[in-house]
Each structure stands twice: as C-alpha cells, then as structure tokens.
Coordinates of C-alpha atoms in Angstrom, one line a residue:
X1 CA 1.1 -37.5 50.7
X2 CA -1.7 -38.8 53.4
X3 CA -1.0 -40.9 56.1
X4 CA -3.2 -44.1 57.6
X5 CA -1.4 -43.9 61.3
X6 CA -3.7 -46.0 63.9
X7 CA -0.9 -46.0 67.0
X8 CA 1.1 -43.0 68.0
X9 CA 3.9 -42.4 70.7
X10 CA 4.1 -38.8 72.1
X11 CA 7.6 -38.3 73.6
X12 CA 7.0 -35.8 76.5
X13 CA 4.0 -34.9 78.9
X14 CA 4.4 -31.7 78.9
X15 CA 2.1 -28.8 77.4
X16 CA 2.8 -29.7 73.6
X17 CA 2.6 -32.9 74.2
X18 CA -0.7 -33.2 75.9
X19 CA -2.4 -30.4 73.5
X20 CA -1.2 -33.3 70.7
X21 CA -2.7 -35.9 72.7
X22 CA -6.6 -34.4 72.7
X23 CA -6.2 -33.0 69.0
X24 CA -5.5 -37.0 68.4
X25 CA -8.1 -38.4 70.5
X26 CA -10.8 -35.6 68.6
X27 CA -9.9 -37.2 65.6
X28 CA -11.7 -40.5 67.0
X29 CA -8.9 -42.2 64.1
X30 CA -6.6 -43.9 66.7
X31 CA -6.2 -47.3 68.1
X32 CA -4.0 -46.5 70.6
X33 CA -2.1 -43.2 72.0
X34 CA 1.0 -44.0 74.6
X35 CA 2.5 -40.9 76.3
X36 CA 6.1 -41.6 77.6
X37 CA 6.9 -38.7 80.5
X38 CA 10.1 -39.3 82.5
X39 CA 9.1 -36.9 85.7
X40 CA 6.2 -37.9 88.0
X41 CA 4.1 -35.2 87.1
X42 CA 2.9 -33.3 83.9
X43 CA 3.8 -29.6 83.7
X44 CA 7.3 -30.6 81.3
X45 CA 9.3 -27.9 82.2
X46 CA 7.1 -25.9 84.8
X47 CA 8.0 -28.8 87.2
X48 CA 10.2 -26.6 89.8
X49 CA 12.9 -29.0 91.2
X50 CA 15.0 -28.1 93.8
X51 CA 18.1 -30.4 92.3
X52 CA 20.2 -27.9 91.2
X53 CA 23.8 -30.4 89.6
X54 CA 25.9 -27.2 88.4
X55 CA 28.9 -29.2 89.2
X56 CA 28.1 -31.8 85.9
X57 CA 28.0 -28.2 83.7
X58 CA 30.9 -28.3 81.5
X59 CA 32.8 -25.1 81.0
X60 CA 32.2 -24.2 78.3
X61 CA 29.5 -26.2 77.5
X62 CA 29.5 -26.4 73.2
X63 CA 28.2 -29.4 72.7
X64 CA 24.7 -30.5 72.4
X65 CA 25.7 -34.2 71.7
X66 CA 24.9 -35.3 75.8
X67 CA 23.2 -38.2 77.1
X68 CA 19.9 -38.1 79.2
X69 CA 19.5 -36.8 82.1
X70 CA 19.8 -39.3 84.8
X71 CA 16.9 -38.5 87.8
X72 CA 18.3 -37.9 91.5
X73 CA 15.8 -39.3 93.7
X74 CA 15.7 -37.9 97.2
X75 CA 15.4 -39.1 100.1
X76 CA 12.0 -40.7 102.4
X77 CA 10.7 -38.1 104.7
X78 CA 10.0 -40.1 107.6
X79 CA 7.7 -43.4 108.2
X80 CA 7.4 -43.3 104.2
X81 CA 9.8 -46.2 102.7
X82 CA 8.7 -45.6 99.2
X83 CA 11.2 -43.7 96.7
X84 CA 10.1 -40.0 96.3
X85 CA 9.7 -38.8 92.9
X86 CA 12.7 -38.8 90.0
X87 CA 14.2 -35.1 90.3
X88 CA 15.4 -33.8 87.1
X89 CA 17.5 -30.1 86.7
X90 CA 14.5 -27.7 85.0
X91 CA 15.1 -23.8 84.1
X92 CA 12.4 -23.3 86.2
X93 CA 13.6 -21.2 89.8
X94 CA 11.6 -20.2 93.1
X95 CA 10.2 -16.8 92.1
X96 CA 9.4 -17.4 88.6
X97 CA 6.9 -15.1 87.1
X98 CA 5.4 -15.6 83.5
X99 CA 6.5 -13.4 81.0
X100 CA 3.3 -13.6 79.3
X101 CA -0.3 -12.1 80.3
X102 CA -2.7 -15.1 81.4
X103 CA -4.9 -14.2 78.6
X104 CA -2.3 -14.6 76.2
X105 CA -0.6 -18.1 78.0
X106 CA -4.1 -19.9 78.4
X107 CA -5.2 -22.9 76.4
X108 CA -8.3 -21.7 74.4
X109 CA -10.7 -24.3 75.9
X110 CA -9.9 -23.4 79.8
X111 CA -10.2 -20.0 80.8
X112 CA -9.4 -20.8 84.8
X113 CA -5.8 -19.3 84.5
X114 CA -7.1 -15.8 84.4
X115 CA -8.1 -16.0 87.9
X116 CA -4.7 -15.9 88.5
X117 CA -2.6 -12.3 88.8
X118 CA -1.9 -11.0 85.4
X119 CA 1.9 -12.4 84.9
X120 CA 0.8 -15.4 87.1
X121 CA 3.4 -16.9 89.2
X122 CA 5.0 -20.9 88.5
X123 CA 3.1 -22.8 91.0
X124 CA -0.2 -21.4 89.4
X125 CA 1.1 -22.4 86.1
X126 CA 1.7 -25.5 87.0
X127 CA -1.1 -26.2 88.8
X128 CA -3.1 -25.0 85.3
X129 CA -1.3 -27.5 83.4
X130 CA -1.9 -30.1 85.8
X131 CA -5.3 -29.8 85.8
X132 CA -5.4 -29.4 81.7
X133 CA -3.9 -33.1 81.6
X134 CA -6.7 -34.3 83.7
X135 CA -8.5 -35.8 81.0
X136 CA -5.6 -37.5 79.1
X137 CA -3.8 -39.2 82.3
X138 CA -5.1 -42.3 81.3
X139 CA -2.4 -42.2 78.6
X140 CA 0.4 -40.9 80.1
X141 CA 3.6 -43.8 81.3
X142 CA 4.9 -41.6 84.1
X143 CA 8.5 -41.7 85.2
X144 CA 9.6 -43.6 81.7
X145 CA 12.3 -42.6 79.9
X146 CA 12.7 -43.0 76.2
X147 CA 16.1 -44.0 75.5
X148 CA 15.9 -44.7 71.7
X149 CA 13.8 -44.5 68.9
X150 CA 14.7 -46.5 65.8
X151 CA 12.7 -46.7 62.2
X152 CA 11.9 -50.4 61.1
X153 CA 10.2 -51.0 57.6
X154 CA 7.4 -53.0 57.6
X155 CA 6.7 -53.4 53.8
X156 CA 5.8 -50.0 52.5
X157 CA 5.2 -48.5 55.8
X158 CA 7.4 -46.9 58.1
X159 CA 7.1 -48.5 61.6
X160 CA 9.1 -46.6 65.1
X161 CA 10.7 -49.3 67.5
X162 CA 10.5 -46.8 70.8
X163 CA 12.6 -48.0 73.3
X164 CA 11.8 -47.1 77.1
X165 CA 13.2 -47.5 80.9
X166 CA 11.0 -47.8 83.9
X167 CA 12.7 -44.9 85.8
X168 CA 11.6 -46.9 89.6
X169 CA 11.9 -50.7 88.1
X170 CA 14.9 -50.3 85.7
X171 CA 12.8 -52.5 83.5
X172 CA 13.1 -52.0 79.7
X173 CA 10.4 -52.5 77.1
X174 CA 10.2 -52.3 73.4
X175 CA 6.9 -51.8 70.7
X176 CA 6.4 -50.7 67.7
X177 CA 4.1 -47.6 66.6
X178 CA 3.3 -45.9 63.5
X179 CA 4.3 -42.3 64.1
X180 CA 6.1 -40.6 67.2
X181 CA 5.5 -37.1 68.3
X182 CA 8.6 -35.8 70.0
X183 CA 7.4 -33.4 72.2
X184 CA 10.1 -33.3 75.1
X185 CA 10.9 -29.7 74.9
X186 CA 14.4 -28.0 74.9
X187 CA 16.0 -26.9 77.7
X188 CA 18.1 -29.6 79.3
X189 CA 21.4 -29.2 77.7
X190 CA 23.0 -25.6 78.3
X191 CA 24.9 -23.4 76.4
X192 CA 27.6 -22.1 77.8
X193 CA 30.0 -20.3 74.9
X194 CA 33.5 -20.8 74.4
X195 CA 35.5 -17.3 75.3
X196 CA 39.2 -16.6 75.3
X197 CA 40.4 -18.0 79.1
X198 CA 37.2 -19.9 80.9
X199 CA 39.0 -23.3 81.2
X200 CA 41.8 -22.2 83.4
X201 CA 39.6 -19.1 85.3
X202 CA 36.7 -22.1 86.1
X203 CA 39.7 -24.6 87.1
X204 CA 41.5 -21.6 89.0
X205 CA 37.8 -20.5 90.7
X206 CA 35.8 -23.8 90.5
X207 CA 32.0 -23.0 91.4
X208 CA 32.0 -19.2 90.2
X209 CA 30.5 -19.9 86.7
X210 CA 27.1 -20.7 86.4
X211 CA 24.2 -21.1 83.8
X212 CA 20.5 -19.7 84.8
X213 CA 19.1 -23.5 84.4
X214 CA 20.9 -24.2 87.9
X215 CA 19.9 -21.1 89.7
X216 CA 17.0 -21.6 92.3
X217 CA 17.1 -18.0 94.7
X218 CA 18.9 -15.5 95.0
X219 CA 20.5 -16.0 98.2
X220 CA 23.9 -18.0 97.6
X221 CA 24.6 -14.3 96.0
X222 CA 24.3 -12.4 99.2
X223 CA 27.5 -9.5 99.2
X224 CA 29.2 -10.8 95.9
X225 CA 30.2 -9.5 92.9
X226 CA 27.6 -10.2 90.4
X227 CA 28.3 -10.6 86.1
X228 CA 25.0 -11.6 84.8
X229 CA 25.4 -13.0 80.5
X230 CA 22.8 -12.9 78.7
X231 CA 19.6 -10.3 78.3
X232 CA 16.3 -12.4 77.8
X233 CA 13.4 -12.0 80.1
X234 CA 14.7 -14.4 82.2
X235 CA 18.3 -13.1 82.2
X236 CA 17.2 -10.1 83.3
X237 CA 14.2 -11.7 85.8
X238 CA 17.3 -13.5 87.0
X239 CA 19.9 -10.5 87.6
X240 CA 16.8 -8.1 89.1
X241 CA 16.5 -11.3 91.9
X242 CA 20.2 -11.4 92.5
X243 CA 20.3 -7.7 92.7
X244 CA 18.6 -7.3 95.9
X245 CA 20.6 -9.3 97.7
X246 CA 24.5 -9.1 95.8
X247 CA 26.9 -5.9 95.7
X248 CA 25.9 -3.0 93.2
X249 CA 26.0 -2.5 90.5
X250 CA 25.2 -5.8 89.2
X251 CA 27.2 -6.0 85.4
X252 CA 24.9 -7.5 82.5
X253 CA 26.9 -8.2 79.6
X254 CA 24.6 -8.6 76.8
X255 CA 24.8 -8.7 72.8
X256 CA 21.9 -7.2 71.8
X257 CA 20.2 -3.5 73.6
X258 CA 17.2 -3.5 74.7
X259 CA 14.2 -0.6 74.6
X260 CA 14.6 1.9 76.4
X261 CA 12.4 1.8 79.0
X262 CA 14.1 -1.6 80.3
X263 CA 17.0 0.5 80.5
X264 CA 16.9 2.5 83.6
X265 CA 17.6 0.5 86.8
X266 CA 19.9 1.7 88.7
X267 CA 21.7 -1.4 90.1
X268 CA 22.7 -2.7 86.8
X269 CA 25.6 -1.7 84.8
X270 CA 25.7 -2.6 81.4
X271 CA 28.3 -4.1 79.8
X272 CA 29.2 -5.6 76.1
X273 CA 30.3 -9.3 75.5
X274 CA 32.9 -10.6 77.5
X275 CA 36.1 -10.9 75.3
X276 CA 37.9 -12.6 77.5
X277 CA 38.5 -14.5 81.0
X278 CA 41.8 -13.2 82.3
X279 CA 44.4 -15.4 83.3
X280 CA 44.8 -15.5 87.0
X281 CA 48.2 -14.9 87.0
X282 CA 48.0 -11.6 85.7
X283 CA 44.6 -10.7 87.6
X284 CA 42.4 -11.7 90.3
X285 CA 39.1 -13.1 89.0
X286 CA 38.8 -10.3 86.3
X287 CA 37.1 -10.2 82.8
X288 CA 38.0 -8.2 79.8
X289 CA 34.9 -6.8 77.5
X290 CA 35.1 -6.1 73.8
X291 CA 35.3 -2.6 74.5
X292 CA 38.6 -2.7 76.4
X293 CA 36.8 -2.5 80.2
X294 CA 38.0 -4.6 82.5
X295 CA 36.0 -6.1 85.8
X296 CA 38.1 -7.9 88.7
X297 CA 37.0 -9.6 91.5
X298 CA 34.1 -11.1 90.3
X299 CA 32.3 -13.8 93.0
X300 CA 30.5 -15.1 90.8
X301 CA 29.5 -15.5 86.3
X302 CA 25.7 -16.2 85.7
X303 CA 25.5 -17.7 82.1
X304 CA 21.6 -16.3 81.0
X305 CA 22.4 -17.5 77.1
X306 CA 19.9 -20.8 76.6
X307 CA 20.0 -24.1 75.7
X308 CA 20.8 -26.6 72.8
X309 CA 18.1 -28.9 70.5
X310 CA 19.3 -32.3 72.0
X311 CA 17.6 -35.5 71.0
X312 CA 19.8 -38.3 72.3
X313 CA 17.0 -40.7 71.7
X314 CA 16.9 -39.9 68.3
X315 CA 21.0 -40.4 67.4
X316 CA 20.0 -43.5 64.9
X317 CA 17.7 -41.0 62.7
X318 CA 19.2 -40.6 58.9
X319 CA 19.1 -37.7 58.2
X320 CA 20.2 -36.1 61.8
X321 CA 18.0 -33.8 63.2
X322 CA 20.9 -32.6 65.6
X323 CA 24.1 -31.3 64.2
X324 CA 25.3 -28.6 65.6
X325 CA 22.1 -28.0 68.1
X326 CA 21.0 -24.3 67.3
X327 CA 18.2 -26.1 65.5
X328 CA 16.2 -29.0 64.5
X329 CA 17.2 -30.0 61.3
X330 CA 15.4 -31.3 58.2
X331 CA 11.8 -30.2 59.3
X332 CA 9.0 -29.0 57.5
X333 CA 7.1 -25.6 59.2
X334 CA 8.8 -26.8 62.4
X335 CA 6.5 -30.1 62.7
X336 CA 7.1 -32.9 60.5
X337 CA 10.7 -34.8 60.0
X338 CA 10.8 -34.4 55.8
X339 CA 12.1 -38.0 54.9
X340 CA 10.0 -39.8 57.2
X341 CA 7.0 -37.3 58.4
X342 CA 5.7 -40.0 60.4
X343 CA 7.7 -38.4 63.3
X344 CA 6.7 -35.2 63.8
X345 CA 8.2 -32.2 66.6
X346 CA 5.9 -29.8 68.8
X347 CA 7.2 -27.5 70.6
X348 CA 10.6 -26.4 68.6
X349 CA 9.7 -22.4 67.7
X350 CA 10.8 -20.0 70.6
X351 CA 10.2 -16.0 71.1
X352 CA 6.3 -17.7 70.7
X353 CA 3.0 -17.5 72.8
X354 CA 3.9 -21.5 73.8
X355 CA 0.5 -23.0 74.7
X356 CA -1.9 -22.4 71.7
X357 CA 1.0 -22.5 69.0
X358 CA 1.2 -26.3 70.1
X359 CA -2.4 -26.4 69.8
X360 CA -2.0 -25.3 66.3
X361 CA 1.1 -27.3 65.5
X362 CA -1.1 -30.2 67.3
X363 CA -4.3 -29.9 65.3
X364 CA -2.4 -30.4 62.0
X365 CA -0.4 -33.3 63.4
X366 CA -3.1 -35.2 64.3
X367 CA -5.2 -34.1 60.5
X368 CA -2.6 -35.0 58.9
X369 CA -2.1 -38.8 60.4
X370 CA -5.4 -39.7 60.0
X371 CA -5.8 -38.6 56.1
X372 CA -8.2 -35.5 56.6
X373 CA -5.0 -33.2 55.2
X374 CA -2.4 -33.7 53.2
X375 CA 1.3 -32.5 53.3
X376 CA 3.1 -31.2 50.0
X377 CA 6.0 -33.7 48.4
X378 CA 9.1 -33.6 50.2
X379 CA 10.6 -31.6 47.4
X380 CA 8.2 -29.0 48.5
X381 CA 8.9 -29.6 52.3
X382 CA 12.7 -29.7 51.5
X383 CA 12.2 -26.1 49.7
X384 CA 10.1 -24.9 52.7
X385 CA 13.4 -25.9 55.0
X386 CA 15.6 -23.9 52.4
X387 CA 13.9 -20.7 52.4
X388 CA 13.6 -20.6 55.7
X389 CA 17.7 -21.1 55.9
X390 CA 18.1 -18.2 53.2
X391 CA 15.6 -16.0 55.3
X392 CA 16.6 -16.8 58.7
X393 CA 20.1 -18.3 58.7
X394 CA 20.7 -22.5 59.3
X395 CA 21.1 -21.2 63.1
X396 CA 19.4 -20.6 66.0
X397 CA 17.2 -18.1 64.4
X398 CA 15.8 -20.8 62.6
X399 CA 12.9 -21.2 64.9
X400 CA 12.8 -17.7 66.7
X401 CA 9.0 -16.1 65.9
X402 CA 9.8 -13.4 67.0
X403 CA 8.3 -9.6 66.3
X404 CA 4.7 -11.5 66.2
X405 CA 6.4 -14.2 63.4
X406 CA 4.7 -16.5 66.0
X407 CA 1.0 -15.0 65.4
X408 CA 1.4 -15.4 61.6
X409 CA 2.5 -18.6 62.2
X410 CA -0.1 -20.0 64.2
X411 CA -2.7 -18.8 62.3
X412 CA -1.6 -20.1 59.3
X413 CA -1.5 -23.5 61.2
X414 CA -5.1 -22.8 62.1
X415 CA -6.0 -21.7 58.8
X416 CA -3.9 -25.0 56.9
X417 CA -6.3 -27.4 59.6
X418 CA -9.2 -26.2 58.7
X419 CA -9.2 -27.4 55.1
X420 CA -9.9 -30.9 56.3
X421 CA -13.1 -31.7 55.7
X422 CA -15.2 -31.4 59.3
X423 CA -16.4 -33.7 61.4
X424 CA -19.0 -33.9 64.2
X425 CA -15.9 -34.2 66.6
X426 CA -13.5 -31.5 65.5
X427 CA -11.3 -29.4 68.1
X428 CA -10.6 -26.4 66.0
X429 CA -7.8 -24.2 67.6
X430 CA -8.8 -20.5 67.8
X431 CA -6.8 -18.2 66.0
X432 CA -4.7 -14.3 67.7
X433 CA -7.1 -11.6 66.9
X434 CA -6.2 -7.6 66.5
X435 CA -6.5 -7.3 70.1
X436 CA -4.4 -9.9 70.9
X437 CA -1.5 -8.9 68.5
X438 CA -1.6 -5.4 70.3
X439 CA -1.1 -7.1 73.4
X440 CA 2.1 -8.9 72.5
X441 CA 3.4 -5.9 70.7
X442 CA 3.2 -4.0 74.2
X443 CA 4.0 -7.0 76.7
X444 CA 7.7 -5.5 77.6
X445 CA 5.9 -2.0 78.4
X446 CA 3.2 -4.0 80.3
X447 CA 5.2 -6.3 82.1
X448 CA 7.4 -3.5 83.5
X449 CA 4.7 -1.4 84.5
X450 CA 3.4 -4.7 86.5
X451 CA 6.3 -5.4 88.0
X452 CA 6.4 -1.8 89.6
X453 CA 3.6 -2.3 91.4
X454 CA 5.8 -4.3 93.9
X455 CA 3.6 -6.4 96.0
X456 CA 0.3 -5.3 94.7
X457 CA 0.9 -6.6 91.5
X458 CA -0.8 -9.8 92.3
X459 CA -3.8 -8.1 92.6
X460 CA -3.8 -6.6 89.0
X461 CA -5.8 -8.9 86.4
X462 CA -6.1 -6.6 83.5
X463 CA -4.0 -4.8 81.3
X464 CA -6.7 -2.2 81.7
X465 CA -5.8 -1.8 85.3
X466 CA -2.5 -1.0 84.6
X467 CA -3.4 1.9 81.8
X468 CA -3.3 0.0 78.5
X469 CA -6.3 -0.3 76.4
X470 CA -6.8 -1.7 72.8
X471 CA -7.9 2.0 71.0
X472 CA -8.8 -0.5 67.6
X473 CA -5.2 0.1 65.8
X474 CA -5.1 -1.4 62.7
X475 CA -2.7 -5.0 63.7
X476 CA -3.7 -6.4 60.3
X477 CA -0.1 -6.4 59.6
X478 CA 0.6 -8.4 62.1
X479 CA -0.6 -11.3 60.3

C-alpha cells in the first residue's frame, strides 16, 4: 500500500507534532503542511498553567467520552487591553523536574538541553522545545482549536474535512487535506476510578478529592492529612512535595511495589488500594484498604492514577478509535489508523523516552505518505493490532513500552525508515545505543541518588558525577 499525500494537517504543536512536521518538510514531497495548536505557545503539555478547574473533575471520573477543553482567559495586566493568552488545565505543576536524563530527553539534532542540570527542571524544558519549533512556526495556527475531523471520498482517494475555531475570533473554517496527523497528546481527560462510597464522601466533603493534573504547589496542603493514589514518578514527585509541608506520615496507596531503594522514606506510609470510601455516617472522612486498615480524618485524596485516550474531534471516525479510552484503537505499531492510514497518531506509547520515539514514529509517517515506504495490507496491520491484544491485553497496557519495550521499538522504527530508498535531503533519526539502554535500565537508581543531593543537584550534569559509569555490559538484549 503507498500513498501520494501532497497536504497534511498535524493536530497538536507539541513535541510529536513538530518532530512530524520537519521529517515532512525533509521529504521536500509536500504542497502544504498546516499545524492546528490550540495554546499560544508550543511546548504541548510542558506549557505550565496556573488554571487549575478541579471543581469540573467528576468523581469518579470513568468516562473518556468529554468534550474539549474550553480555554480561561485571564485577565489584562494593566494599560494592556488585549486578551492574555487561552489557559488550558496541563499535568504540568510549579516544581516539576524531568524524570529523564537530558541526554536521554534531547532531540538528536540539538544538543543545547544538556547544558541544563541532569533531570532539568520544566521551564528549561520548555524553553528547549520552544526553541526546537523555531524553524517550523511558520506552520503552526496558534490558538485554533480542532473541533472535528470528518473523512470525505473524493473518487478513490480518501480526503479529511478538518474543522477548526479561532480560539480569540470565534471564527470557524473548514478545508480539506489528504492525511491528518493527530498529535495532540493525552493528558487532558483524568481518570479517576470508581471505588465503593466516593459519590456521597466527595458530596459529604466537596473539595477533598483531587487528581495530580490540578495540583500546582504544595502549599494548599500545609498541616493536613495527606492520601496520595497512585505510584508513578509523578505520584510520588507529587507526594515527596506535599510531604514537606502536610502532617506525617503521608499514606500512598499504590497497586503495584516498587524497588527497593524507592522504598525507604520515612514520611510515607504505604498503603494497598483503597477498598472503599466510608460512609460519613459511620466515620469521619475515613477510607478502608483491601487489607482491612482503616484511615480517618483525611483532609484531603490526591488521585496520581493518569489519564484517558480522548479524541472528541475524532467521534465521526468508523471504526472508533475511542471506546473505552485505555487505548487507541484499530492502529497499526501505534501510528497509522488501519482502515484509513491516511490519519496517522504520534505520540500514543507511554513508559517511553518521549522525544526521539516521535522522531521515529515521525520519520516513517512522513516515508510512508510520500511513497518512499510502504505499509503491509491491512490484514497484516489488523494482525499486528491482534497480537499485540493477545500479548499485552486490549487495555491500557496496550501502549506501555515499558522494561526498554520503548528502545526496541524505536529502533525498529529507525530501522523500518531506512529502507526507503535515500535522498540528498533525508533526516534519519538516530537509533539507542548500549550505552544508552544501560542508562534507562538504571534511571530510578540515578534519579534518586540526584535527588539527594538537595540543592546541589542542579549543579550535577553527568551520571558520572553521581557514581554511575557504563563498564560495556552486554545491553544487546535490550533490543
């Protein structure tokens, strides 16, 4: 199957969508690229907002089926009359540190990110990404807001009717393009699990369940009575911040255990999954855990436990791609839409090293549309999408990469773009080495001994200055 696509819409200027937009433009095969980003700014989800709406967050929150986000625009600041930029609710909070070494996180073309510390902070994230977009600006529609996206036929061809709003003007528009990458990332729609109680606890104690996407500091948490749900990096990120300010210990109910050496603070209790909210007329703001335990006076529930697929603008798509939101559905190798791969997602996998996996995802995107490679019949694709379900489950471990999954992955991505046939223009995305595969496998250890260098940390810009050093173990396996 090979593709003749002249005019693409990329849904999302964030950092999958602007790695697709310069693997499309090196192709030199495209009449025109449009790049629809609602915020003001590029950055997608590294855009730090201080609009915080916890009070729309349903409890529980089980449905990924929501509208789009509506922006809140602030006020002027003085003499200036003009509207400030659109605000929209991000994961992103004040004191956010990457998870990832710089090395690691950089795009393979701009090294200027390892100036930064070693886990560098969100502002100097941003400001990377920022500066990476330079070169594509040109493209970008800021503050527009996709709405819909709807397939019309125009003879053999498949032809996208994208449908945007002018987030200042309120003024719609309508055109046609001959593939759409939907690139607008993940995390706007929270999940917040059903458990035995919530409703009538949250309407007995409105305000004292949360989810991380609307926490900014940890101050509102001063002298209370902390549950934090959820152990990811930034569940725990999260409950370490609320810790120095809230009562000890603070109680992390989490699923799963995590190594050892994560294990030993001493202001943190941990708990198993909460079983149920009690009823507050037989307690006073207490929660039973599967083991029997039970926890009153709680001030306040941090929900640390992710967020839903949601594609509103996609709703008139047949197959769905949304069902029940723990994945993207009907997609071949996490990229192309199998019955119509002229829409194609970047950005989907999690548990990954983000930037340079959407280069790789991005570099067969845009070989792919202009004929240089060609993608397997959809019998093939479809049998891709099954495997996958009978390997990882139809869930949300559909598109964890977990356990360097993620390395193999982009690599084979890497390897699959280079059979096109080369041109004098090519941008071939670099694939992990050894090295690099030993990193991931010790970033918890690394992280941690980072992070105990208190302040000084943002000094350190080696994993060499903190004692680790690549000794040439065999990582072969890794890939």
């Amino acid at each position: 199957m090979r593709y003749n696509i002249r005019q693409v819409a990329i849904v999302g200027g964030g950092p999958a969508g602007i790695a697709t937009a310069k693997h499309l433009l090196a192709e030199r095969q495209y009449e025109l690229i449009d790049i629809f980003e609602q915020q003001a700014s590029t950055g997608g989800v590294w855009n730090y907002s201080t609009y915080a709406p916890s009070e729309e967050l349903s409890i529980p929150q089980t449905n990924p089926h929501q509208p789009l986000q509506e922006p809140r625009w602030q006020p002027s600041i003085g003499a200036d009359t003009t509207p400030s930029k659109p605000a929209f609710a991000t994961p992103m909070y004040d004191r956010l540190e990457s998870n990832l070494p710089h090395f690691l996180m950089k795009h393979p073309d701009d090294d200027s990110l390892e100036h930064q510390p070693l886990f560098a902070g969100r502002e100097s994230v941003l400001e990377y990404l920022n500066r990476y977009a330079d070169d594509v600006r040109y493209l970008i529609k800021f503050q527009t807001q996709v709405y819909d996206i709807r397939k019309k036929s125009d003879g053999d061809c498949d032809k996208w009717l994208v449908c945007t709003r002018d987030l200042r003007s309120c003024k719609v528009s309508e055109r046609l393009y001959d593939a759409v990458v939907v690139a607008s990332g993940h995390h706007s729609v929270p999940v917040l699990p059903y458990i035995p109680g919530i409703r009538a606890w949250d309407m007995a104690h409105p305000g004292i369940i949360t989810h991380s996407m609307y926490y900014r500091k940890p101050d509102s948490f001063k002298d209370k009575k902390v549950v934090v749900v959820g152990n990811s990096f930034s569940g725990l990120d999260i409950a370490n911040q609320i810790s120095t300010v809230s009562k000890h210990p603070v109680w992390n109910s989490e699923r799963s255990k995590k190594p050892d050496f994560q294990s030993k603070e001493t202001w943190k209790k941990e708990m198993v999954e909460i079983a149920e909210f009690i009823s507050p007329s037989e307690a006073h703001r207490a929660l039973r855990f599967a083991d029997g335990q039970v926890v009153s006076d709680v001030d306040a529930v941090v929900f640390c436990t992710g967020y839903y697929y949601s594609f509103p603008f996609l709703s008139s798509l047949q197959p769905s791609v949304i069902v029940t939101g723990e994945r993207v559905e009907n997609l071949y190798q996490h990229i192309f839409y199998i019955d119509h791969p002229s829409i194609a997602f970047g950005g989907m996998p999690f548990k990954v090293i983000p930037f340079r996996t959407w280069e790789g995802q991005a570099a067969v995107i845009a070989r792919v549309w202009s004929g240089r490679l060609e993608l397997p019949r959809k019998e093939e694709m479809r049998a891709w999408e099954s495997d996958r379900i009978a390997d990882r489950g139809a869930g949300r471990k559909f598109h964890d990469l977990g356990k360097l999954e993620d390395f193999r992955y982009h690599n084979d991505l890497v390897d699959w773009a280079l059979q096109a046939m080369p041109t004098e223009c090519d941008r071939t995305p670099q694939k992990w080495s050894e090295r690099d595969a030993w990193v991931r496998k010790e970033i918890p250890a690394i992280k941690k001994a980072f992070a105990d260098k208190g302040d000084a940390r943002h000094l350190v810009r080696s994993v060499e200055e903190l004692g680790f050093e690549f000794q040439g173990e065999d990582m072969t396996k890794a890939f």
